[in-house]
RNA sequence: GGAGGAGUGGCUGAGUGGUCGAAAGCGGCGGUCUUGAAAACCGUUGACCGGUAUCCCCGGUCCGGGGGUUCGAAUCCCUCCUCCUCCGCCA
């Protein structure tokens, strides 16, 4: 949420920000128009209310003194009706304003690369060397099948396309990956582990910015208006909704494993092979609530925490800074981590690390008390995947495969999986 | 699912139609004292919106959310939500 006052006073800045994110601006004009209208009415009704308050007080004094106030009371009836009517109009206008406000995206950081689409993203660095195997290698789907790790047909029978069913060693390997990542972030990186609800209310989903824009991309329950979480970002950021934190308790760092549910409406046919784009997947998510002055430093360490997963697994990856047009609705700045899948010769996004500044905190009313001034202020929120499993698994299998199709696991994973390699069944 | 009880400021908690944005305590902030700290004492301390207005000033709104009654609502009525207790059912 961008504060209405800021929008009013910085119209051109907001307009440029919306343009660079590729968001239609017609709502902005309507918004400003409604704002002017409603403020006129507000000042009108506030004057009336001031009169009413004064008169009511006088009536109270008369009654207290044991006198009658019939004449005064009779004079008030009309005023009250006017106020009621105006209040209703104002209420309606403000509801409209609120709706428009929810569609104003966060503004990109001034130094974010400007551009309309991913081709303008900036590759900051590549870790490791992107080389293809010397032998005739299999891609991740062939390896999954060969090793018997995932049964796509069974998943489809149960829930339809895009719901993989991990079997036996595949299930174990998935669990090993999740445990490895959780332990890394909790034991070495100072995150507090959370096991959150996998559903969230409309309000919570609105807070993180998934709504209203991405409603079509989410699974929703008709009878309760609940949303299956598309990422644990939603519940984790929601933990402190409507709360006031102590400055001493910042930053708060949370990590959670969750299943993530995405309808992926409109992306059929893109990257659909194997595990690359599915409706339900597992992810370990990092969320931080931080002091505003620290949020950009915290973004760097968050990114590093996510990168550490890939480093420990000895995978080749690159760090990409997103351009304005590719930034999500709520983000000001974002790094994607893309892991290299050598057989597909593709860079697969496994993590997005974003700073939302106060955008989500304003929507969720998450504040802290400043030590220096004693005043309240909104925290800054950040999140990043640390990381999502399906593409990680795809890259891992392709990278670590041997000529016969067996896979030698990275050392870091061995204690979790219990064996050093996946041999052919 | 059924029956009760409760939701008040950062926290605990008083307040059942009028000068109540709300007692008191805790906490926070400032000060006195102290080598320093603690304790004690003194003072201070709600949020949000608007008024060309980051501080002062003026007005308005806010006592779980929404609606209603009234000249006037924290207080009365309706409704929804959440929490607690008991009963039933179920993992």
Coordinates of C-alpha atoms (C1' of nucleotides) in Angstrom, one line a residue:
Chain A
X1 CA 0.0 0.0 0.0
X2 CA 1.3 3.4 -0.9
X3 CA -0.2 6.0 1.5
X4 CA -2.9 8.1 -0.2
X5 CA -1.2 11.3 1.1
X6 CA 2.0 10.4 -0.6
X7 CA 0.2 9.7 -3.9
X8 CA -1.6 13.0 -3.6
X9 CA 1.7 14.9 -3.0
X10 CA 3.9 12.9 -5.5
X11 CA 1.6 12.2 -8.3
X12 CA 4.2 12.2 -11.0
X13 CA 6.6 10.0 -9.1
X14 CA 3.8 7.5 -8.6
X15 CA 2.8 7.7 -12.2
X16 CA 6.3 7.0 -13.4
X17 CA 6.6 4.1 -11.0
X18 CA 3.5 2.6 -12.3
X19 CA 4.6 3.1 -15.9
X20 CA 7.9 1.4 -15.3
X21 CA 6.1 -1.6 -13.7
X22 CA 3.8 -1.7 -16.7
X23 CA 0.7 -1.1 -14.6
X24 CA -2.2 0.8 -16.2
X25 CA -2.6 4.3 -14.8
X26 CA -6.2 5.0 -15.3
X27 CA -6.9 4.0 -11.8
X28 CA -4.6 6.6 -10.5
X29 CA -6.6 9.4 -12.2
X30 CA -9.8 8.0 -10.8
X31 CA -8.3 7.7 -7.4
X32 CA -7.1 11.3 -7.3
X33 CA -10.5 12.5 -8.5
X34 CA -12.3 10.5 -5.8
X35 CA -9.9 11.8 -3.2
X36 CA -10.6 15.4 -4.0
X37 CA -14.3 14.7 -3.9
X38 CA -14.3 12.9 -0.6
X39 CA -12.2 15.4 1.1
X40 CA -14.6 18.2 0.3
X41 CA -17.4 16.2 1.9
X42 CA -15.3 15.3 4.9
X43 CA -14.5 18.9 5.7
X44 CA -18.2 19.7 5.4
X45 CA -19.4 16.9 7.6
X46 CA -16.7 17.6 10.2
X47 CA -17.9 21.1 10.6
X48 CA -21.4 19.7 11.2
X49 CA -20.1 17.2 13.6
X50 CA -18.3 19.9 15.5
X51 CA -21.6 21.8 15.9
X52 CA -23.4 18.6 17.0
X53 CA -20.7 17.8 19.6
X54 CA -20.9 21.3 21.0
X55 CA -24.7 21.2 21.2
X56 CA -24.8 17.8 22.7
X57 CA -22.4 18.9 25.4
X58 CA -24.6 21.9 26.2
X59 CA -27.6 19.7 26.4
X60 CA -25.8 17.5 28.8
X61 CA -24.9 20.4 31.0
X62 CA -28.5 21.6 31.0
X63 CA -29.7 18.2 32.1
X64 CA -27.1 17.9 34.7
X65 CA -28.2 21.2 36.1
X66 CA -31.7 19.8 36.3
X67 CA -33.1 22.0 33.5
X68 CA -35.1 20.8 30.5
X69 CA -33.5 21.0 27.0
X70 CA -36.5 20.2 24.8
X71 CA -35.9 23.2 22.6
X72 CA -32.3 22.4 22.1
X73 CA -32.9 18.8 21.3
X74 CA -35.6 19.6 18.8
X75 CA -33.1 21.8 16.9
X76 CA -30.7 19.0 16.5
X77 CA -32.8 16.5 14.6
X78 CA -32.2 18.0 11.2
X79 CA -28.5 18.3 11.8
X80 CA -28.2 14.6 12.7
X81 CA -30.0 13.6 9.5
X82 CA -27.6 15.7 7.4
X83 CA -24.6 14.1 9.1
X84 CA -25.9 10.6 8.6
X85 CA -26.5 11.2 4.9
X86 CA -23.1 12.7 4.3
X87 CA -21.4 10.0 6.3
X88 CA -23.0 7.4 4.0
X89 CA -21.8 9.1 0.9
X90 CA -18.3 9.5 2.4
X91 CA -18.3 5.8 3.4
X92 CA -19.1 4.8 -0.2
X93 CA -16.5 7.0 -1.7
X94 CA -13.9 5.8 0.7
X95 CA -14.7 2.2 -0.2
X96 CA -14.1 3.0 -3.8
X97 CA -10.8 4.8 -3.0
X98 CA -9.7 1.8 -1.0
X99 CA -10.3 -0.5 -4.0
X100 CA -8.3 1.7 -6.3
X101 CA -5.6 2.0 -3.7
X102 CA -5.2 -1.7 -3.6
X103 CA -4.3 -1.7 -7.2
X104 CA -1.4 0.8 -6.9
X105 CA 1.8 -1.2 -6.9
X106 CA 4.8 -0.5 -4.8
X107 CA 7.3 1.8 -6.5
X108 CA 10.6 0.3 -7.8
X109 CA 13.8 1.3 -6.2
X110 CA 15.4 4.2 -8.0
X111 CA 18.4 2.2 -9.1
X112 CA 16.4 -0.8 -10.3
X113 CA 17.2 -1.6 -14.0
X114 CA 14.4 -0.1 -16.1
X115 CA 12.7 -2.2 -18.7
X116 CA 9.4 -3.8 -19.7
X117 CA 10.4 -7.5 -19.7
X118 CA 12.9 -10.0 -18.4
X119 CA 15.3 -9.3 -21.2
X120 CA 16.2 -6.2 -19.3
X121 CA 17.1 -8.1 -16.1
X122 CA 20.7 -7.7 -15.1
X123 CA 22.8 -10.8 -14.5
X124 CA 25.0 -9.8 -11.6
X125 CA 27.3 -12.8 -11.4
X126 CA 27.5 -16.5 -12.1
X127 CA 28.8 -19.0 -9.5
X128 CA 30.4 -22.1 -11.0
X129 CA 30.7 -22.9 -14.6
X130 CA 27.8 -23.7 -16.9
X131 CA 29.1 -26.7 -18.8
X132 CA 27.2 -29.6 -20.3
X133 CA 28.2 -33.1 -19.4
X134 CA 30.7 -34.8 -21.6
X135 CA 28.6 -38.0 -21.9
X136 CA 25.1 -38.5 -23.3
X137 CA 23.2 -37.2 -20.4
X138 CA 19.5 -37.5 -19.4
X139 CA 17.3 -34.6 -18.5
X140 CA 15.6 -34.4 -15.1
X141 CA 12.4 -36.0 -16.2
X142 CA 14.1 -39.0 -17.7
X143 CA 16.2 -39.4 -14.5
X144 CA 13.1 -39.1 -12.3
X145 CA 11.5 -41.9 -14.3
X146 CA 14.6 -44.0 -14.6
X147 CA 15.2 -43.8 -10.8
X148 CA 11.6 -44.2 -9.9
X149 CA 11.4 -41.0 -7.9
X150 CA 8.1 -39.5 -9.0
X151 CA 4.9 -41.0 -10.4
X152 CA 3.3 -38.3 -12.5
X153 CA 0.5 -40.6 -13.7
X154 CA -0.6 -41.5 -10.1
X155 CA -0.5 -37.8 -9.2
X156 CA -2.7 -37.0 -12.2
X157 CA -5.2 -39.7 -11.3
X158 CA -5.5 -38.2 -7.8
X159 CA -5.5 -34.5 -8.5
X160 CA -4.9 -33.9 -12.2
X161 CA -1.9 -32.6 -14.1
X162 CA 0.7 -30.7 -12.2
X163 CA 0.4 -32.6 -8.9
X164 CA 3.4 -34.9 -8.7
X165 CA 3.4 -37.9 -6.4
X166 CA 6.8 -38.6 -5.0
X167 CA 7.4 -42.2 -4.4
X168 CA 9.7 -44.1 -2.0
X169 CA 13.3 -42.8 -2.5
X170 CA 11.8 -39.7 -4.2
X171 CA 9.8 -38.9 -1.2
X172 CA 12.8 -39.5 1.0
X173 CA 15.0 -37.3 -1.2
X174 CA 12.4 -34.5 -1.1
X175 CA 12.2 -34.7 2.7
X176 CA 16.0 -34.7 2.9
X177 CA 16.2 -31.5 0.8
X178 CA 13.7 -29.8 3.0
X179 CA 15.4 -30.8 6.2
X180 CA 18.8 -29.8 5.0
X181 CA 17.5 -26.4 4.1
X182 CA 15.6 -25.9 7.4
X183 CA 18.6 -26.9 9.4
X184 CA 20.9 -24.6 7.5
X185 CA 18.7 -21.6 8.1
X186 CA 17.8 -22.3 11.7
X187 CA 21.2 -23.6 13.0
X188 CA 23.6 -21.4 11.0
X189 CA 21.6 -18.4 9.9
X190 CA 19.6 -17.5 12.9
X191 CA 16.0 -18.0 11.6
X192 CA 13.2 -19.1 13.8
X193 CA 11.4 -22.1 12.4
X194 CA 7.6 -21.9 11.9
X195 CA 5.1 -24.4 10.8
X196 CA 2.3 -22.2 9.5
X197 CA -1.3 -22.7 8.3
X198 CA -1.4 -23.6 4.6
X199 CA -4.5 -21.6 4.1
X200 CA -5.0 -17.9 4.6
X201 CA -7.9 -15.5 4.8
X202 CA -8.6 -12.9 2.1
X203 CA -7.3 -10.2 4.4
X204 CA -3.9 -11.9 4.9
X205 CA -3.5 -12.6 1.3
X206 CA -4.3 -9.0 0.5
X207 CA -1.6 -7.9 2.9
X208 CA 1.2 -9.5 1.1
X209 CA 0.0 -8.2 -2.2
X210 CA -1.0 -11.5 -3.9
X211 CA -4.4 -10.0 -4.0
X212 CA -6.1 -8.4 -5.7
X213 CA -3.9 -8.9 -8.7
X214 CA -3.3 -12.6 -8.6
X215 CA -6.6 -13.9 -7.5
X216 CA -7.0 -16.0 -10.7
X217 CA -3.7 -17.7 -9.9
X218 CA -4.8 -19.0 -6.5
X219 CA -6.9 -21.8 -5.3
X220 CA -9.8 -20.5 -3.3
X221 CA -12.4 -22.3 -1.2
X222 CA -15.9 -21.2 -2.1
X223 CA -17.6 -21.8 1.2
X224 CA -15.1 -20.0 3.4
X225 CA -13.4 -17.5 1.1
X226 CA -10.0 -19.0 2.1
X227 CA -6.9 -19.2 -0.1
X228 CA -4.5 -22.0 -0.4
X229 CA -1.1 -20.3 0.1
X230 CA 0.9 -19.8 -3.0
X231 CA 4.0 -19.4 -0.8
X232 CA 4.7 -19.4 3.0
X233 CA 5.4 -15.7 2.6
X234 CA 1.7 -15.2 3.1
X235 CA 1.4 -16.8 6.6
X236 CA 4.9 -15.8 7.7
X237 CA 4.4 -12.1 6.9
X238 CA 1.0 -12.4 8.5
X239 CA 2.3 -13.5 11.9
X240 CA 2.5 -10.0 13.2
X241 CA -0.5 -8.4 11.5
X242 CA -1.9 -5.6 13.6
X243 CA 0.9 -5.8 16.1
X244 CA 3.4 -3.4 17.5
X245 CA 6.9 -4.8 17.8
X246 CA 9.7 -3.6 20.0
X247 CA 12.6 -2.1 18.2
X248 CA 14.9 -4.4 20.3
X249 CA 13.1 -7.4 18.8
X250 CA 14.0 -6.4 15.2
X251 CA 14.9 -8.0 13.0
X252 CA 12.5 -11.0 13.2
X253 CA 13.7 -13.8 11.0
X254 CA 11.4 -16.7 10.2
X255 CA 11.8 -19.8 8.1
X256 CA 9.1 -22.2 7.2
X257 CA 8.6 -25.2 5.0
X258 CA 5.3 -25.3 3.2
X259 CA 3.5 -26.8 0.3
X260 CA 2.7 -24.0 -2.2
X261 CA -0.4 -24.0 -4.4
X262 CA -0.6 -22.2 -7.7
X263 CA -3.1 -22.5 -10.5
X264 CA -0.6 -21.1 -13.0
X265 CA -3.5 -19.8 -15.0
X266 CA -2.3 -18.4 -18.3
X267 CA 1.0 -20.2 -18.3
X268 CA 0.0 -23.5 -19.8
X269 CA 2.5 -24.9 -22.2
X270 CA 5.4 -23.0 -20.8
X271 CA 8.1 -25.0 -19.1
X272 CA 5.7 -27.8 -18.3
X273 CA 8.1 -30.7 -18.6
X274 CA 8.5 -32.7 -15.5
X275 CA 8.8 -30.7 -12.3
X276 CA 9.4 -27.3 -13.9
X277 CA 5.9 -25.8 -13.5
X278 CA 3.4 -27.6 -11.3
X279 CA 0.4 -26.7 -9.2
X280 CA 1.7 -28.0 -5.9
X281 CA 5.3 -27.9 -4.8
X282 CA 7.4 -27.6 -1.7
X283 CA 9.4 -24.7 -0.6
X284 CA 11.4 -23.4 2.3
X285 CA 10.7 -19.7 2.7
X286 CA 12.6 -17.0 4.5
X287 CA 10.8 -13.9 5.8
X288 CA 12.3 -11.0 7.7
X289 CA 10.7 -8.0 9.5
X290 CA 13.3 -5.3 9.9
X291 CA 14.1 -1.8 10.8
X292 CA 13.5 0.5 7.8
X293 CA 17.1 1.8 7.9
X294 CA 18.4 -1.8 7.6
X295 CA 16.2 -3.3 4.9
X296 CA 18.6 -3.0 2.0
X297 CA 21.4 -4.5 4.0
X298 CA 19.0 -7.2 5.1
X299 CA 18.1 -8.0 1.5
X300 CA 21.8 -8.7 0.8
X301 CA 22.1 -11.1 3.7
X302 CA 18.8 -12.7 2.8
X303 CA 20.0 -13.3 -0.7
X304 CA 23.2 -14.8 0.7
X305 CA 21.3 -17.1 3.0
X306 CA 19.4 -18.4 0.0
X307 CA 22.6 -18.7 -2.1
X308 CA 24.2 -20.7 0.7
X309 CA 21.8 -23.6 -0.1
X310 CA 23.0 -23.7 -3.7
X311 CA 26.7 -23.4 -2.7
X312 CA 26.4 -26.2 -0.2
X313 CA 24.9 -28.4 -2.9
X314 CA 27.7 -27.4 -5.3
X315 CA 25.3 -26.3 -8.0
X316 CA 26.0 -23.8 -10.7
X317 CA 23.8 -20.7 -10.4
X318 CA 23.5 -17.0 -11.2
X319 CA 22.2 -14.0 -9.4
X320 CA 19.9 -11.8 -11.5
X321 CA 18.5 -8.4 -10.5
X322 CA 15.0 -7.9 -11.9
X323 CA 14.1 -4.9 -14.0
X324 CA 11.2 -2.7 -13.2
X325 CA 8.8 -4.5 -15.5
X326 CA 9.6 -7.9 -14.0
X327 CA 9.3 -6.8 -10.4
X328 CA 6.4 -8.2 -8.5
X329 CA 3.5 -6.0 -7.5
X330 CA 4.7 -5.4 -3.9
X331 CA 8.5 -5.3 -4.4
X332 CA 10.9 -2.4 -4.8
X333 CA 13.9 -4.5 -5.5
X334 CA 14.4 -8.2 -6.2
X335 CA 17.2 -10.7 -6.9
X336 CA 16.4 -14.0 -8.6
X337 CA 18.6 -17.0 -8.0
X338 CA 18.7 -19.2 -11.1
X339 CA 20.2 -22.6 -10.9
X340 CA 21.7 -24.2 -14.0
X341 CA 20.2 -27.3 -15.4
X342 CA 22.9 -28.5 -17.8
X343 CA 21.0 -31.0 -19.9
X344 CA 18.1 -28.7 -20.5
X345 CA 20.7 -25.9 -20.8
X346 CA 18.3 -23.7 -18.8
X347 CA 18.6 -21.3 -15.9
X348 CA 15.8 -22.3 -13.5
X349 CA 14.5 -19.8 -11.0
X350 CA 14.5 -21.3 -7.6
X351 CA 14.4 -18.2 -5.4
X352 CA 13.2 -14.5 -5.5
X353 CA 14.6 -12.4 -2.8
X354 CA 12.6 -9.1 -2.4
X355 CA 12.4 -6.0 -0.4
X356 CA 8.9 -4.7 0.1
X357 CA 9.9 -1.8 2.3
X358 CA 6.7 -0.8 4.2
X359 CA 4.3 -1.8 1.5
X360 CA 3.1 -5.0 3.1
X361 CA 3.5 -3.7 6.6
X362 CA 1.1 -0.9 5.8
X363 CA -1.5 -3.3 4.4
X364 CA -1.1 -5.6 7.4
X365 CA -0.6 -2.8 10.0
X366 CA 2.7 -4.2 11.3
X367 CA 4.5 -1.5 13.3
X368 CA 7.3 -1.0 15.8
X369 CA 8.0 1.7 18.3
X370 CA 11.1 3.8 17.5
X371 CA 13.5 4.1 20.4
X372 CA 14.7 7.5 19.4
X373 CA 11.4 9.3 19.0
X374 CA 9.1 7.0 20.8
X375 CA 6.8 7.1 17.7
X376 CA 5.3 4.3 15.8
X377 CA 6.5 3.4 12.3
X378 CA 6.0 0.5 9.9
X379 CA 8.6 -2.2 9.7
X380 CA 10.0 -3.2 6.4
X381 CA 9.4 -6.7 5.2
X382 CA 11.5 -9.0 3.0
X383 CA 11.3 -12.5 1.8
X384 CA 13.0 -15.0 -0.3
X385 CA 12.8 -18.7 -1.1
X386 CA 15.5 -20.7 0.5
X387 CA 14.6 -22.5 -1.8
X388 CA 11.9 -24.2 -3.8
X389 CA 12.5 -27.9 -4.3
X390 CA 11.2 -29.0 -7.7
X391 CA 13.6 -27.0 -9.9
X392 CA 16.3 -27.5 -7.3
X393 CA 15.8 -31.3 -7.6
X394 CA 15.8 -31.0 -11.4
X395 CA 19.1 -29.2 -11.5
X396 CA 20.6 -31.4 -8.9
X397 CA 19.7 -34.6 -10.8
X398 CA 21.0 -33.3 -14.1
X399 CA 24.2 -32.0 -12.5
X400 CA 25.1 -35.0 -10.4
X401 CA 24.2 -37.8 -12.8
X402 CA 26.7 -40.4 -13.8
X403 CA 26.9 -42.0 -17.3
X404 CA 24.7 -44.9 -16.2
X405 CA 22.0 -42.7 -14.9
X406 CA 22.8 -43.1 -11.2
X407 CA 23.2 -39.9 -9.2
X408 CA 25.9 -39.0 -6.7
X409 CA 24.5 -36.8 -4.0
X410 CA 26.3 -33.7 -2.8
X411 CA 28.1 -34.3 0.5
X412 CA 25.8 -31.9 2.3
X413 CA 22.8 -34.0 1.5
X414 CA 24.2 -37.4 2.5
X415 CA 23.5 -37.2 6.3
X416 CA 19.9 -36.3 5.4
X417 CA 19.4 -38.9 2.7
X418 CA 21.4 -41.6 4.4
X419 CA 23.2 -42.8 1.4
X420 CA 25.8 -41.3 -1.0
X421 CA 24.1 -42.0 -4.2
X422 CA 20.9 -43.0 -5.9
X423 CA 21.5 -46.2 -7.8
X424 CA 19.4 -47.6 -10.5
X425 CA 16.5 -49.7 -9.1
Chain B
rG1 C1' -22.4 -28.8 16.2
rG2 C1' -24.8 -27.3 21.4
rA3 C1' -24.6 -24.2 26.1
rG4 C1' -22.3 -20.4 28.7
rG5 C1' -18.4 -16.3 29.5
rA6 C1' -15.2 -12.6 27.6
rG7 C1' -12.9 -9.0 24.0
rU8 C1' -11.1 -1.4 26.5
rG9 C1' -4.4 2.2 25.2
rG10 C1' 2.5 -1.1 24.3
rC11 C1' 0.6 -4.7 28.5
rU12 C1' -2.8 -5.7 32.9
rG13 C1' -7.4 -3.6 34.1
rA14 C1' -11.6 0.1 35.9
rG15 C1' -15.6 2.3 33.6
rU16 C1' -23.5 0.2 32.3
rG17 C1' -26.3 6.9 28.3
rG18 C1' -23.7 13.4 28.9
rU19 C1' -17.3 17.5 31.0
rC20 C1' -14.7 9.8 29.0
rG21 C1' -9.7 9.4 24.6
rA22 C1' -11.1 6.9 28.8
rA23 C1' -9.2 5.7 36.3
rA24 C1' -5.2 2.9 38.3
rG25 C1' -0.9 -0.1 37.9
rC26 C1' 3.0 -1.9 34.8
rG27 C1' 6.1 -0.5 30.7
rG28 C1' 8.4 3.6 27.8
rC29 C1' 10.6 8.5 27.8
rG30 C1' 12.8 12.9 30.6
rG31 C1' 14.8 14.4 35.3
rU32 C1' 16.5 14.3 40.7
rC33 C1' 19.8 11.2 43.5
rU34 C1' 24.5 8.0 42.4
rU35 C1' 31.5 7.3 40.6
rG36 C1' 28.1 4.2 37.4
rA37 C1' 23.9 1.2 37.7
rA38 C1' 19.6 -0.4 40.5
rA39 C1' 16.0 1.3 43.9
rA40 C1' 13.3 5.5 45.4
rC41 C1' 11.1 10.1 44.1
rC42 C1' 9.2 14.0 40.4
rG43 C1' 7.4 14.9 35.6
rU44 C1' 5.8 13.0 31.0
rU45 C1' 3.5 9.4 27.7
rG46 C1' -2.6 6.8 22.6
rA47 C1' -3.5 6.1 17.3
rC48 C1' -5.4 7.7 12.8
rC49 C1' -7.5 11.5 9.3
rG50 C1' -8.2 16.5 7.7
rG51 C1' -7.3 21.9 8.0
rU52 C1' -1.6 25.0 2.0
rA53 C1' 0.2 22.1 8.6
rU54 C1' 6.7 16.3 9.7
rC55 C1' 6.8 20.5 15.8
rC56 C1' 2.7 23.9 17.8
rC57 C1' -2.5 25.1 17.0
rC58 C1' -7.8 23.8 15.4
rG59 C1' -11.5 20.1 14.0
rG60 C1' -12.9 15.1 13.3
rU61 C1' -12.7 9.7 14.1
rC62 C1' -11.3 5.4 17.0
rC63 C1' -13.0 1.1 23.4
rG64 C1' -12.8 -6.7 18.5
rG65 C1' -15.4 -5.7 13.0
rG66 C1' -20.0 -4.0 10.7
rG67 C1' -24.9 -2.0 11.3
rG68 C1' -28.9 0.3 14.4
rU69 C1' -31.4 3.3 18.6
rU70 C1' -30.5 8.5 20.6
rC71 C1' -29.9 15.5 20.6
rG72 C1' -25.7 12.5 22.5
rA73 C1' -23.0 5.5 22.8
rA74 C1' -17.0 2.3 25.5
rU75 C1' -21.9 2.0 27.9
rC76 C1' -28.5 0.0 25.0
rC77 C1' -30.0 -3.3 20.5
rC78 C1' -28.8 -6.5 16.0
rU79 C1' -25.1 -9.2 13.4
rC80 C1' -20.3 -11.1 12.4
rC81 C1' -15.3 -12.5 14.1
rU82 C1' -11.8 -14.2 17.8
rC83 C1' -10.5 -16.3 22.6
rC84 C1' -11.8 -19.1 27.2
rU85 C1' -15.0 -23.0 29.9
rC86 C1' -18.3 -27.2 29.6
rC87 C1' -21.0 -31.0 26.4
rG88 C1' -21.2 -33.8 21.8
rC89 C1' -18.6 -35.6 17.4
rC90 C1' -14.0 -36.7 14.9
rA91 C1' -8.5 -37.2 13.4

